[in-house]
Coordinates of C-alpha atoms in Angstrom, one line a residue:
M42 CA -23.2 75.6 19.2
T43 CA -20.2 73.3 20.0
S44 CA -18.9 70.5 17.9
D45 CA -18.2 67.2 19.7
G46 CA -14.8 66.9 17.9
Y47 CA -13.3 69.8 19.9
L48 CA -14.4 68.8 23.4
A49 CA -11.6 68.1 25.9
D50 CA -12.9 64.6 26.7
C51 CA -13.4 63.5 23.1
R52 CA -11.8 60.1 22.5
A53 CA -10.5 61.0 19.0
R54 CA -8.9 64.2 20.4
L55 CA -7.3 62.3 23.3
A56 CA -5.9 59.6 20.9
F57 CA -4.5 62.2 18.5
D58 CA -2.9 64.2 21.4
L59 CA -1.3 61.0 22.7
L60 CA 0.1 59.8 19.3
A61 CA 1.1 63.3 18.2
H62 CA 3.5 63.8 21.1
T63 CA 7.1 63.7 19.8
W64 CA 8.5 60.8 21.8
N65 CA 5.4 58.6 22.3
S66 CA 5.5 56.8 19.0
V67 CA 9.3 56.4 19.1
V68 CA 9.2 54.8 22.6
L69 CA 6.3 52.5 21.5
W70 CA 8.3 51.5 18.5
A71 CA 11.4 50.8 20.7
L72 CA 9.2 48.5 22.9
R73 CA 7.8 46.5 20.0
D74 CA 10.3 43.6 20.5
G75 CA 9.5 43.1 24.2
P76 CA 10.0 44.5 27.7
S77 CA 13.1 46.7 28.3
R78 CA 14.8 48.4 31.1
H79 CA 15.1 52.2 31.2
V80 CA 18.8 52.2 30.3
E81 CA 18.1 49.9 27.3
L82 CA 15.3 52.1 26.0
R83 CA 17.5 55.1 26.3
G84 CA 20.1 53.4 24.2
R85 CA 17.6 52.4 21.5
V86 CA 16.0 55.9 21.4
G87 CA 18.7 58.2 20.4
G88 CA 18.6 61.9 21.4
I89 CA 16.2 61.5 24.4
S90 CA 17.2 62.6 27.9
S91 CA 16.6 60.4 30.9
K92 CA 14.0 62.9 32.2
V93 CA 12.0 63.1 29.0
L94 CA 12.1 59.3 28.7
T95 CA 10.7 58.9 32.2
E96 CA 8.0 61.5 31.5
T97 CA 7.1 59.7 28.3
L98 CA 6.9 56.3 29.9
R99 CA 4.8 57.7 32.7
R100 CA 2.4 59.3 30.2
L101 CA 2.1 56.0 28.2
E102 CA 1.6 54.0 31.4
F103 CA -1.1 56.4 32.6
N104 CA -2.9 56.0 29.2
G105 CA -2.7 52.2 29.4
L106 CA -0.2 51.7 26.5
V107 CA 2.8 50.7 28.6
E108 CA 3.1 48.5 31.6
R109 CA 5.7 49.1 34.3
R110 CA 6.8 45.9 36.0
V111 CA 8.9 45.9 39.2
H112 CA 10.9 42.7 39.6
T113 CA 11.6 41.9 43.2
E114 CA 14.9 40.0 42.9
A115 CA 18.2 40.1 44.7
A116 CA 18.9 43.1 42.5
P117 CA 15.6 44.9 42.0
R118 CA 14.9 46.1 38.5
V119 CA 12.0 47.7 36.5
T120 CA 11.0 46.8 33.0
Y121 CA 8.6 48.5 30.6
G122 CA 6.6 46.6 28.1
L123 CA 3.6 47.1 25.8
T124 CA 0.1 46.3 27.0
R125 CA -2.4 44.8 24.6
W126 CA -3.4 48.4 23.6
G127 CA 0.2 49.5 23.1
G128 CA 1.1 46.8 20.6
P129 CA -1.4 47.8 17.9
C130 CA -0.4 51.5 18.4
S131 CA 3.3 50.7 17.6
V132 CA 2.2 48.8 14.4
R133 CA -0.1 51.7 13.3
S134 CA 2.7 54.2 13.9
A135 CA 5.0 52.1 11.6
R136 CA 2.3 51.9 8.9
S137 CA 1.7 55.6 9.0
G138 CA 5.4 56.3 8.6
R139 CA 6.0 57.5 12.1
G140 CA 8.3 54.6 13.0
P141 CA 12.1 55.0 12.7
P142 CA 13.6 54.8 9.2
S143 CA 14.6 51.4 7.8
T144 CA 18.0 50.1 8.8
A145 CA 18.6 48.5 5.4
T146 CA 22.0 49.1 3.9
R147 CA 22.2 51.9 1.3

């Protein structure tokens, strides 16, 4: 007999896997103030390599939490922002203590 909680396509398991990944909640938190370019995000998220940031953004985009927008201007650029599903996830991460520590003076 199998339990529905352990099936690979269980929504709860998929949500947990997504939020339990090391960099996902950090990147969601970094995007909470609005869309950012890759370089800006890398500056906000200390200790992440360019490759890992790209993989994380792709994973979050695939799961519908982050939107990748290509701006076709004289100098093309790409920005990443939260979708309507990504915003609540960044708030929940902060409430659960997974957001970055407070920047208040000590």
